[in-house]
PDB file of C-alpha atoms and ligand atoms in Angstrom:
ATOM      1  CA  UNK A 861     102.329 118.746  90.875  1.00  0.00           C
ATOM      2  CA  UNK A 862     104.967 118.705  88.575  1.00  0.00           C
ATOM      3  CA  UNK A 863     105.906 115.818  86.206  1.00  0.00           C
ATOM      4  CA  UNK A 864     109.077 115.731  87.931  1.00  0.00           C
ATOM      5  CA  UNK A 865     107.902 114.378  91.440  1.00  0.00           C
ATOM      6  CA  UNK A 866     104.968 112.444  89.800  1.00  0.00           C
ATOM      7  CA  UNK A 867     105.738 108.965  90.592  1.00  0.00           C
ATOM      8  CA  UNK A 868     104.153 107.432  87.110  1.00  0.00           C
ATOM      9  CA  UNK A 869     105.935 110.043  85.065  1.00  0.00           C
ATOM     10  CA  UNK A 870     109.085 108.205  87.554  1.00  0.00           C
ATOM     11  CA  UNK A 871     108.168 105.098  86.177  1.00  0.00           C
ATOM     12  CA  UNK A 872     107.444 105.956  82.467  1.00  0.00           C
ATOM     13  CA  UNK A 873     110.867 107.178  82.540  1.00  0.00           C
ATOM     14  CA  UNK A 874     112.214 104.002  83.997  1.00  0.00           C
ATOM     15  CA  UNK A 875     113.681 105.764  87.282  1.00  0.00           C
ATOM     16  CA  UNK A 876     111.860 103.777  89.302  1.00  0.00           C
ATOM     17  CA  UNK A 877     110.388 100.024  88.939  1.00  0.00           C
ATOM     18  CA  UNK A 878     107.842  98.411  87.614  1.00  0.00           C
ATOM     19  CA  UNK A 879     105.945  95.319  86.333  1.00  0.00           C
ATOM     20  CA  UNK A 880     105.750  95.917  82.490  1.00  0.00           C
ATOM     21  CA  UNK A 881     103.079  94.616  80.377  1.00  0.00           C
ATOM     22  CA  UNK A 882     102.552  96.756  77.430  1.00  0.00           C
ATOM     23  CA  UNK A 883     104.036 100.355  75.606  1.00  0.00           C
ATOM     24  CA  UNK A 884     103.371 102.128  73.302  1.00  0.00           C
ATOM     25  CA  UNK A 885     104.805 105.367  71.897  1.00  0.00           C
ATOM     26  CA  UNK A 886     102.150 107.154  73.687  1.00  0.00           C
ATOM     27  CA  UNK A 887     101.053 104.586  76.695  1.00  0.00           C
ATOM     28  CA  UNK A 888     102.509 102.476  79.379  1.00  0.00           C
ATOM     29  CA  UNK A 889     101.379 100.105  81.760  1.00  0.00           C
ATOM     30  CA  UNK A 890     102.144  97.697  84.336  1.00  0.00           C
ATOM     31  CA  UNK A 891     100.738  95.612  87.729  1.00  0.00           C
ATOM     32  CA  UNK A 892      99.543  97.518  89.955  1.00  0.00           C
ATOM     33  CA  UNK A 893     101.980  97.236  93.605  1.00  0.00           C
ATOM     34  CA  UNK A 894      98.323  96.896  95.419  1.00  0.00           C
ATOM     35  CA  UNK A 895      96.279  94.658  93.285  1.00  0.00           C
ATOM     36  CA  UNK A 896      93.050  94.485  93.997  1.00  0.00           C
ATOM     37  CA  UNK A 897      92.037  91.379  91.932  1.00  0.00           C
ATOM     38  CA  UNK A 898      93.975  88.609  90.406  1.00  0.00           C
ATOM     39  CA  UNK A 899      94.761  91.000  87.229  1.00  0.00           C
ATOM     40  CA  UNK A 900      95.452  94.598  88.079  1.00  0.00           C
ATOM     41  CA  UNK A 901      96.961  96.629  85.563  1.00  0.00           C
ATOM     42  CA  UNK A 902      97.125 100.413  85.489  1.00  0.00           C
ATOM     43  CA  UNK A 903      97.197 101.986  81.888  1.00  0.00           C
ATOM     44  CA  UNK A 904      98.857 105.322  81.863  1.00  0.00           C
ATOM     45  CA  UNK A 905      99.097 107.622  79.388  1.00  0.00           C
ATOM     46  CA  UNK A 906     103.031 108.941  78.857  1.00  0.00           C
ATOM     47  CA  UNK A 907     102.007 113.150  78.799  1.00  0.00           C
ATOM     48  CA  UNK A 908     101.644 113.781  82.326  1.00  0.00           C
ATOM     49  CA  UNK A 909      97.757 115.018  83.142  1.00  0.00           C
ATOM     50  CA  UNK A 910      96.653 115.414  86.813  1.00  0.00           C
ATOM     51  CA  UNK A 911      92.962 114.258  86.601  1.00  0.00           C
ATOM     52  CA  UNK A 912      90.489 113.019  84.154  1.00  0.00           C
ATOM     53  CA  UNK A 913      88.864 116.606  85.356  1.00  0.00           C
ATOM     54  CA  UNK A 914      91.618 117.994  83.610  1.00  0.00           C
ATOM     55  CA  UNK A 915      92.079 116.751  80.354  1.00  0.00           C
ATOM     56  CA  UNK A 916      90.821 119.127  77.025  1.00  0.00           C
ATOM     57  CA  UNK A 917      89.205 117.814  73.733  1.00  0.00           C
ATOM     58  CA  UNK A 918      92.770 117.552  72.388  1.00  0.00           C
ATOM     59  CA  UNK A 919      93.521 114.797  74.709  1.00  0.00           C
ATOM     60  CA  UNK A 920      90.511 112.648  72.905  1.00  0.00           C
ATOM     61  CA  UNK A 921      92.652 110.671  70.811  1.00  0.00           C
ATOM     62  CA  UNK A 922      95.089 109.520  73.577  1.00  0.00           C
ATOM     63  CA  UNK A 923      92.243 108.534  75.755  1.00  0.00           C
ATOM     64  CA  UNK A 924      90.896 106.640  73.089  1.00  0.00           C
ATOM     65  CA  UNK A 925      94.142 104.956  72.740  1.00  0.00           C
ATOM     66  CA  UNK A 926      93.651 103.628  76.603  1.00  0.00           C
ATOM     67  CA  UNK A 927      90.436 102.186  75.622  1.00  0.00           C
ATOM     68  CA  UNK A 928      92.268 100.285  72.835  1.00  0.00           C
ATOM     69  CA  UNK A 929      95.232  99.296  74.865  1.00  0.00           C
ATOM     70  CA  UNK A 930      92.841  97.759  77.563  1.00  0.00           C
ATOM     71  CA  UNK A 931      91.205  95.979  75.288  1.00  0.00           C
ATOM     72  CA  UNK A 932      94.331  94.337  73.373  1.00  0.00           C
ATOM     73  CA  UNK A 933      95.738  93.987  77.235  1.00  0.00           C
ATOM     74  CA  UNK A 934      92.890  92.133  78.420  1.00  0.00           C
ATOM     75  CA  UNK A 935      92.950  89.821  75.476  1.00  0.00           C
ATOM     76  CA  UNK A 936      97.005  89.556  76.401  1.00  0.00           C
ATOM     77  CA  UNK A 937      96.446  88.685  80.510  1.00  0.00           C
ATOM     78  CA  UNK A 938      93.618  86.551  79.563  1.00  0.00           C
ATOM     79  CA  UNK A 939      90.680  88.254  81.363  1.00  0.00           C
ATOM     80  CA  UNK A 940      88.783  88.755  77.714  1.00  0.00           C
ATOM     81  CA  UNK A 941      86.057  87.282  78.809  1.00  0.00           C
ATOM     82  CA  UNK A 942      85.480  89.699  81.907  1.00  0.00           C
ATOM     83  CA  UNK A 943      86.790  93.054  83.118  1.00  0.00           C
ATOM     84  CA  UNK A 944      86.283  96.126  84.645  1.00  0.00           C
ATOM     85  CA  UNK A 945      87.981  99.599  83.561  1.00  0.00           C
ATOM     86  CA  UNK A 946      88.332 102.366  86.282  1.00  0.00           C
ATOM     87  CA  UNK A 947      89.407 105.839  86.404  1.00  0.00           C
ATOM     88  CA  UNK A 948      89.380 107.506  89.774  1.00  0.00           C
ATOM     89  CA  UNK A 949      88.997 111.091  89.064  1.00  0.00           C
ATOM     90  CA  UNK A 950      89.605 113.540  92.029  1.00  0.00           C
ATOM     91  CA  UNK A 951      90.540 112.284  96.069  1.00  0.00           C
ATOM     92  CA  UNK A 952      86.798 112.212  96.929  1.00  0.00           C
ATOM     93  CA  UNK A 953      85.959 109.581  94.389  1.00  0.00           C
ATOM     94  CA  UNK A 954      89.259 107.990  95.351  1.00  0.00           C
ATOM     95  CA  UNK A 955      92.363 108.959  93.479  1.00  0.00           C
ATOM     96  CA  UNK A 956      95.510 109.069  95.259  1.00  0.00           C
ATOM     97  CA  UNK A 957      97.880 109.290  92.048  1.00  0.00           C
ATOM     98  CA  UNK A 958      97.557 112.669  90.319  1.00  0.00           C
ATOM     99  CA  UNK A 959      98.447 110.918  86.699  1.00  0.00           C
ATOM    100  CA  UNK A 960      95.567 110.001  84.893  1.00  0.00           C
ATOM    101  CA  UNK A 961      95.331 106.332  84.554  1.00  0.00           C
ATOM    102  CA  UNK A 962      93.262 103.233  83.773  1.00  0.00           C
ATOM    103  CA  UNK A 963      92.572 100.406  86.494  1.00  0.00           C
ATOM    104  CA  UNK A 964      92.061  97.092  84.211  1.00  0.00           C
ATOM    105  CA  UNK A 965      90.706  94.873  87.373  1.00  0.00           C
ATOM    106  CA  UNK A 966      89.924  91.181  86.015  1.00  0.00           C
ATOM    107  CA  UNK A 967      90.199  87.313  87.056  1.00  0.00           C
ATOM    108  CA  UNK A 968      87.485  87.609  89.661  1.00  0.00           C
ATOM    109  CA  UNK A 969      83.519  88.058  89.989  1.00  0.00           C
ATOM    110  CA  UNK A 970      82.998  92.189  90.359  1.00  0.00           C
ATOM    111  CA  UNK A 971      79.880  93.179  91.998  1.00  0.00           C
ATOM    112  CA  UNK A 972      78.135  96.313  91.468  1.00  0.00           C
ATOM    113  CA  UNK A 973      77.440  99.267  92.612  1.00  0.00           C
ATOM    114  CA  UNK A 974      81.616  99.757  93.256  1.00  0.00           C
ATOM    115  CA  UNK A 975      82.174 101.073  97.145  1.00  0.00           C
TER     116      UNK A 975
HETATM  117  P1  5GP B 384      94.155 105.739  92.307  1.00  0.00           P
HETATM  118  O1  5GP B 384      93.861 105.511  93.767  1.00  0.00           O
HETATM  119  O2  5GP B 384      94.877 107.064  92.120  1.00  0.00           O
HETATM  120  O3  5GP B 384      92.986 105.574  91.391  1.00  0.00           O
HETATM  121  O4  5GP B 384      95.144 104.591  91.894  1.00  0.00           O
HETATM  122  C1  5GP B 384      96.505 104.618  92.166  1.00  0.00           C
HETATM  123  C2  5GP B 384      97.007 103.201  92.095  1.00  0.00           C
HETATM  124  O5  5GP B 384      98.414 103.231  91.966  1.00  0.00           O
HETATM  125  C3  5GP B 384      96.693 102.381  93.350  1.00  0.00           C
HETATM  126  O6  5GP B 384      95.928 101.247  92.990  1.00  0.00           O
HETATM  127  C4  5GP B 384      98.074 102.009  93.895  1.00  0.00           C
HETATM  128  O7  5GP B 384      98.127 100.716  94.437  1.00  0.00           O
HETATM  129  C5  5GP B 384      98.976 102.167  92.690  1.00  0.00           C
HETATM  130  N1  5GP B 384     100.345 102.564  92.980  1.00  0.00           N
HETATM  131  C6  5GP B 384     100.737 103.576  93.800  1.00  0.00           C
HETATM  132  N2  5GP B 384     102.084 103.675  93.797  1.00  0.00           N
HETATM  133  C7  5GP B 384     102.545 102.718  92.948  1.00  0.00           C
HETATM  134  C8  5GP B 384     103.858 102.326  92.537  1.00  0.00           C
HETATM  135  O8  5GP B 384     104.883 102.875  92.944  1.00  0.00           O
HETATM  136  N3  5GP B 384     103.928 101.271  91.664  1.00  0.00           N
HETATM  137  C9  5GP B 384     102.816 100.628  91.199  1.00  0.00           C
HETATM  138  N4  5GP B 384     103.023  99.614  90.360  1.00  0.00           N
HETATM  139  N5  5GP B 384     101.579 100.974  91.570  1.00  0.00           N
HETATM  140  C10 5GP B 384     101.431 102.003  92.431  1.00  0.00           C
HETATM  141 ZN1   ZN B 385     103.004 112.218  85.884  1.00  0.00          ZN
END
């Protein structure tokens, strides 16, 4: 798909709305618009890659990044103390946005294994 008709890259470039809660020069993220616990926050990095599947080792930094922006997100929606961090990577495993991006899922009791 092209960066164009991606609906994140939309977003990222403000053409279509969202619930803010942190940027960076590299990152951007915001509620997700089907939360699935009481703190849902997707974490999306801005360069436009389909799938985790797809990234190369150049990407490493800007993934690490995510992990850091989680963390200082978390700390910043109050869910510190507990969280889970998902990337769905491919439609069998349940990814129906082709733009990587980090589920922060917090304020509730998560059980494991995830469905
Ligand atoms: P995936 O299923 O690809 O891992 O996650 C995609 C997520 O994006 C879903 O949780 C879905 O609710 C969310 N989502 C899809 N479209 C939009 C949108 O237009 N705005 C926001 N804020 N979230 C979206
Ligand atoms: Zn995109």
């Amino acid at each position: 798909m092209l960066s164009d008709e991606c609906i994140f890259c939309q977003i990222i470039r403000g053409e279509r709305p969202s619930r803010k809660v942190y940027e960076t020069e590299t990152i951007y993220a915001f509620h997700d618009i089907n939360p699935q616990a009481p703190t849902h926050i997707l974490i999306v990095p801005k360069k436009h890659i389909a799938r985790l599947a797809d990234i190369t080792p150049e990407d490493a930094p800007l993934l690490g990044e995510m992990m850091v922006a989680a963390k200082t997100i978390a700390e910043q929606e109050g869910v510190s103390s507990g969280f889970r961090l998902v990337i769905n990577s491919g439609r069998e495993a349940g990814q129906s946005v082709f733009h990587v991006h980090l589920h922060l899922l917090g304020g509730r009791r998560m059980r494991w294994p995830p469905g």
